[in-house]
Amino acid sequence: MQHPSTQRRLLLASLLLLPSATLCATPSIGYYPLRVGLSHRAETLELVARDDTRLRDIPLLAYLPNTPGPAPVVLFSHGLGGSRHGSAFLGHHWAARGYVALFVQHPGSDDSVWKEVAPAARMAAFRGAASMQNTLLRVQD
């Protein structure tokens, strides 16, 4: 019979080894997020879509896959106070797997809500930007 501290060390060692053993196993079918190396960097393209009906410019950031031909598209919408530049790791992740990742920036509920605002006034600025009008504008973007 092993000493309790030895049992704990063995259990800890097996738990530490388990993730690496799991990561080495390759599923035979389906999505496997570790298939692409971490060094892949997607090409990015900054765009502005003009909505003439609403007189609104909508900044976009596209992460492009390194594959020829058409590709499926993932549309990403930031949260209140965010921008098209946030969550870049997701854009690179999706592009590395063959998707065009299109990140939309929503004027009026983007990082302009808080960047030029004194820290004490930021909560009020966020509340003002979290309006029904901005929600409808975001949906139309």
PDB file of C-alpha atoms in Angstrom:
ATOM      1  CA  MET A   1       0.000   0.000   0.000  1.00  0.00           C
ATOM      2  CA  GLN A   2       1.266   3.443  -0.974  1.00  0.00           C
ATOM      3  CA  HIS A   3       1.604   6.318   1.416  1.00  0.00           C
ATOM      4  CA  PRO A   4      -1.262   8.907   1.034  1.00  0.00           C
ATOM      5  CA  SER A   5       1.152  11.667  -0.057  1.00  0.00           C
ATOM      6  CA  THR A   6       2.556   9.355  -2.742  1.00  0.00           C
ATOM      7  CA  GLN A   7      -0.977   8.616  -3.960  1.00  0.00           C
ATOM      8  CA  ARG A   8      -1.710  12.336  -4.156  1.00  0.00           C
ATOM      9  CA  ARG A   9       1.483  12.941  -6.161  1.00  0.00           C
ATOM     10  CA  LEU A  10       0.613  10.142  -8.583  1.00  0.00           C
ATOM     11  CA  LEU A  11      -2.914  11.457  -9.005  1.00  0.00           C
ATOM     12  CA  LEU A  12      -1.605  14.976  -9.619  1.00  0.00           C
ATOM     13  CA  ALA A  13       0.937  13.705 -12.149  1.00  0.00           C
ATOM     14  CA  SER A  14      -1.726  11.734 -14.020  1.00  0.00           C
ATOM     15  CA  LEU A  15      -4.009  14.783 -14.120  1.00  0.00           C
ATOM     16  CA  LEU A  16      -1.185  16.932 -15.480  1.00  0.00           C
ATOM     17  CA  LEU A  17      -0.458  14.370 -18.198  1.00  0.00           C
ATOM     18  CA  LEU A  18      -4.098  13.879 -19.161  1.00  0.00           C
ATOM     19  CA  PRO A  19      -4.555  17.144 -21.119  1.00  0.00           C
ATOM     20  CA  SER A  20      -1.448  16.530 -23.217  1.00  0.00           C
ATOM     21  CA  ALA A  21      -2.572  12.993 -23.984  1.00  0.00           C
ATOM     22  CA  THR A  22      -6.007  14.270 -24.942  1.00  0.00           C
ATOM     23  CA  LEU A  23      -4.543  16.978 -27.182  1.00  0.00           C
ATOM     24  CA  CYS A  24      -2.439  14.450 -29.064  1.00  0.00           C
ATOM     25  CA  ALA A  25      -5.442  12.346 -29.990  1.00  0.00           C
ATOM     26  CA  THR A  26      -6.804  13.307 -33.414  1.00  0.00           C
ATOM     27  CA  PRO A  27     -10.503  12.761 -33.957  1.00  0.00           C
ATOM     28  CA  SER A  28     -11.321  10.852 -37.115  1.00  0.00           C
ATOM     29  CA  ILE A  29     -14.057  13.268 -38.223  1.00  0.00           C
ATOM     30  CA  GLY A  30     -15.400  16.721 -37.510  1.00  0.00           C
ATOM     31  CA  TYR A  31     -14.021  19.994 -36.316  1.00  0.00           C
ATOM     32  CA  TYR A  32     -10.633  19.810 -34.664  1.00  0.00           C
ATOM     33  CA  PRO A  33      -9.417  23.257 -33.516  1.00  0.00           C
ATOM     34  CA  LEU A  34      -5.795  22.237 -32.949  1.00  0.00           C
ATOM     35  CA  ARG A  35      -5.262  20.996 -36.502  1.00  0.00           C
ATOM     36  CA  VAL A  36      -3.817  24.356 -37.659  1.00  0.00           C
ATOM     37  CA  GLY A  37      -0.561  25.554 -36.140  1.00  0.00           C
ATOM     38  CA  LEU A  38      -0.565  28.566 -33.854  1.00  0.00           C
ATOM     39  CA  SER A  39       1.806  30.439 -36.182  1.00  0.00           C
ATOM     40  CA  HIS A  40      -0.869  31.019 -38.839  1.00  0.00           C
ATOM     41  CA  ARG A  41      -1.712  34.713 -39.200  1.00  0.00           C
ATOM     42  CA  ALA A  42      -4.616  35.702 -41.402  1.00  0.00           C
ATOM     43  CA  GLU A  43      -4.437  38.528 -43.868  1.00  0.00           C
ATOM     44  CA  THR A  44      -6.608  41.411 -42.693  1.00  0.00           C
ATOM     45  CA  LEU A  45      -8.471  43.974 -44.733  1.00  0.00           C
ATOM     46  CA  GLU A  46      -9.999  47.203 -43.350  1.00  0.00           C
ATOM     47  CA  LEU A  47     -13.183  48.310 -45.130  1.00  0.00           C
ATOM     48  CA  VAL A  48     -16.008  50.801 -44.691  1.00  0.00           C
ATOM     49  CA  ALA A  49     -19.525  49.931 -45.836  1.00  0.00           C
ATOM     50  CA  ARG A  50     -21.652  52.968 -46.637  1.00  0.00           C
ATOM     51  CA  ASP A  51     -25.370  52.739 -45.937  1.00  0.00           C
ATOM     52  CA  ASP A  52     -26.719  55.610 -48.058  1.00  0.00           C
ATOM     53  CA  THR A  53     -30.262  55.066 -46.827  1.00  0.00           C
ATOM     54  CA  ARG A  54     -29.263  55.786 -43.238  1.00  0.00           C
ATOM     55  CA  LEU A  55     -26.265  58.014 -44.084  1.00  0.00           C
ATOM     56  CA  ARG A  56     -24.157  55.694 -41.950  1.00  0.00           C
ATOM     57  CA  ASP A  57     -20.596  54.464 -42.403  1.00  0.00           C
ATOM     58  CA  ILE A  58     -19.985  51.015 -40.942  1.00  0.00           C
ATOM     59  CA  PRO A  59     -16.320  50.134 -40.335  1.00  0.00           C
ATOM     60  CA  LEU A  60     -15.398  46.507 -41.038  1.00  0.00           C
ATOM     61  CA  LEU A  61     -12.354  44.335 -40.509  1.00  0.00           C
ATOM     62  CA  ALA A  62     -12.065  41.151 -42.550  1.00  0.00           C
ATOM     63  CA  TYR A  63      -9.797  38.240 -41.635  1.00  0.00           C
ATOM     64  CA  LEU A  64      -9.110  36.315 -44.821  1.00  0.00           C
ATOM     65  CA  PRO A  65      -8.220  32.636 -45.042  1.00  0.00           C
ATOM     66  CA  ASN A  66      -5.187  31.478 -46.956  1.00  0.00           C
ATOM     67  CA  THR A  67      -7.302  29.338 -49.302  1.00  0.00           C
ATOM     68  CA  PRO A  68      -8.312  29.942 -52.907  1.00  0.00           C
ATOM     69  CA  GLY A  69     -11.920  30.354 -53.970  1.00  0.00           C
ATOM     70  CA  PRO A  70     -15.126  31.030 -52.078  1.00  0.00           C
ATOM     71  CA  ALA A  71     -15.247  30.542 -48.325  1.00  0.00           C
ATOM     72  CA  PRO A  72     -17.945  30.488 -45.655  1.00  0.00           C
ATOM     73  CA  VAL A  73     -18.369  33.714 -43.683  1.00  0.00           C
ATOM     74  CA  VAL A  74     -18.539  34.291 -39.940  1.00  0.00           C
ATOM     75  CA  LEU A  75     -20.090  37.635 -39.002  1.00  0.00           C
ATOM     76  CA  PHE A  76     -18.861  38.999 -35.664  1.00  0.00           C
ATOM     77  CA  SER A  77     -20.594  41.842 -33.813  1.00  0.00           C
ATOM     78  CA  HIS A  78     -18.806  43.385 -30.826  1.00  0.00           C
ATOM     79  CA  GLY A  79     -20.493  44.127 -27.548  1.00  0.00           C
ATOM     80  CA  LEU A  80     -21.293  47.548 -26.104  1.00  0.00           C
ATOM     81  CA  GLY A  81     -18.150  49.679 -26.039  1.00  0.00           C
ATOM     82  CA  GLY A  82     -16.147  47.343 -28.284  1.00  0.00           C
ATOM     83  CA  SER A  83     -14.752  47.655 -31.781  1.00  0.00           C
ATOM     84  CA  ARG A  84     -13.904  45.646 -34.874  1.00  0.00           C
ATOM     85  CA  HIS A  85     -10.367  45.271 -33.495  1.00  0.00           C
ATOM     86  CA  GLY A  86     -11.450  43.397 -30.361  1.00  0.00           C
ATOM     87  CA  SER A  87     -11.308  39.591 -30.224  1.00  0.00           C
ATOM     88  CA  ALA A  88      -8.703  39.428 -32.994  1.00  0.00           C
ATOM     89  CA  PHE A  89      -7.780  35.937 -31.778  1.00  0.00           C
ATOM     90  CA  LEU A  90     -11.186  34.744 -33.017  1.00  0.00           C
ATOM     91  CA  GLY A  91     -10.678  36.319 -36.440  1.00  0.00           C
ATOM     92  CA  HIS A  92      -7.315  34.589 -36.801  1.00  0.00           C
ATOM     93  CA  HIS A  93      -8.728  31.320 -35.469  1.00  0.00           C
ATOM     94  CA  TRP A  94     -11.607  31.254 -37.974  1.00  0.00           C
ATOM     95  CA  ALA A  95      -9.475  32.409 -40.927  1.00  0.00           C
ATOM     96  CA  ALA A  96      -6.905  29.711 -40.173  1.00  0.00           C
ATOM     97  CA  ARG A  97      -9.707  27.192 -40.564  1.00  0.00           C
ATOM     98  CA  GLY A  98     -10.900  28.485 -43.941  1.00  0.00           C
ATOM     99  CA  TYR A  99     -13.540  31.055 -42.953  1.00  0.00           C
ATOM    100  CA  VAL A 100     -13.761  34.719 -43.857  1.00  0.00           C
ATOM    101  CA  ALA A 101     -14.314  36.427 -40.495  1.00  0.00           C
ATOM    102  CA  LEU A 102     -16.017  39.792 -40.920  1.00  0.00           C
ATOM    103  CA  PHE A 103     -15.949  41.987 -37.811  1.00  0.00           C
ATOM    104  CA  VAL A 104     -18.520  44.805 -37.824  1.00  0.00           C
ATOM    105  CA  GLN A 105     -18.087  47.993 -35.792  1.00  0.00           C
ATOM    106  CA  HIS A 106     -21.302  49.719 -34.745  1.00  0.00           C
ATOM    107  CA  PRO A 107     -20.984  53.529 -34.516  1.00  0.00           C
ATOM    108  CA  GLY A 108     -22.772  54.886 -31.458  1.00  0.00           C
ATOM    109  CA  SER A 109     -22.265  51.746 -29.390  1.00  0.00           C
ATOM    110  CA  ASP A 110     -18.580  51.160 -30.097  1.00  0.00           C
ATOM    111  CA  ASP A 111     -15.461  52.216 -28.165  1.00  0.00           C
ATOM    112  CA  SER A 112     -16.231  55.896 -28.875  1.00  0.00           C
ATOM    113  CA  VAL A 113     -18.794  55.554 -26.065  1.00  0.00           C
ATOM    114  CA  TRP A 114     -16.068  55.534 -23.421  1.00  0.00           C
ATOM    115  CA  LYS A 115     -12.637  56.423 -24.879  1.00  0.00           C
ATOM    116  CA  GLU A 116     -12.903  60.222 -24.577  1.00  0.00           C
ATOM    117  CA  VAL A 117     -15.069  60.148 -21.442  1.00  0.00           C
ATOM    118  CA  ALA A 118     -13.806  60.743 -17.926  1.00  0.00           C
ATOM    119  CA  PRO A 119     -13.756  57.504 -15.912  1.00  0.00           C
ATOM    120  CA  ALA A 120     -16.393  58.810 -13.483  1.00  0.00           C
ATOM    121  CA  ALA A 121     -18.823  59.463 -16.366  1.00  0.00           C
ATOM    122  CA  ARG A 122     -18.315  56.216 -18.281  1.00  0.00           C
ATOM    123  CA  MET A 123     -21.160  54.261 -16.687  1.00  0.00           C
ATOM    124  CA  ALA A 124     -23.645  56.959 -17.656  1.00  0.00           C
ATOM    125  CA  ALA A 125     -22.208  56.972 -21.193  1.00  0.00           C
ATOM    126  CA  PHE A 126     -22.687  53.196 -21.417  1.00  0.00           C
ATOM    127  CA  ARG A 127     -26.275  53.487 -20.184  1.00  0.00           C
ATOM    128  CA  GLY A 128     -26.991  56.129 -22.809  1.00  0.00           C
ATOM    129  CA  ALA A 129     -25.482  53.997 -25.571  1.00  0.00           C
ATOM    130  CA  ALA A 130     -27.494  50.938 -24.511  1.00  0.00           C
ATOM    131  CA  SER A 131     -30.626  52.395 -26.056  1.00  0.00           C
ATOM    132  CA  MET A 132     -33.318  50.809 -28.194  1.00  0.00           C
ATOM    133  CA  GLN A 133     -32.301  53.125 -31.031  1.00  0.00           C
ATOM    134  CA  ASN A 134     -28.716  51.811 -30.962  1.00  0.00           C
ATOM    135  CA  THR A 135     -29.996  48.248 -30.768  1.00  0.00           C
ATOM    136  CA  LEU A 136     -32.038  48.756 -33.932  1.00  0.00           C
ATOM    137  CA  LEU A 137     -29.093  50.446 -35.671  1.00  0.00           C
ATOM    138  CA  ARG A 138     -26.838  47.504 -34.796  1.00  0.00           C
ATOM    139  CA  VAL A 139     -29.332  45.028 -36.258  1.00  0.00           C
ATOM    140  CA  GLN A 140     -29.513  47.058 -39.474  1.00  0.00           C
ATOM    141  CA  ASP A 141     -25.708  47.243 -39.697  1.00  0.00           C
TER     142      ASP A 141
END
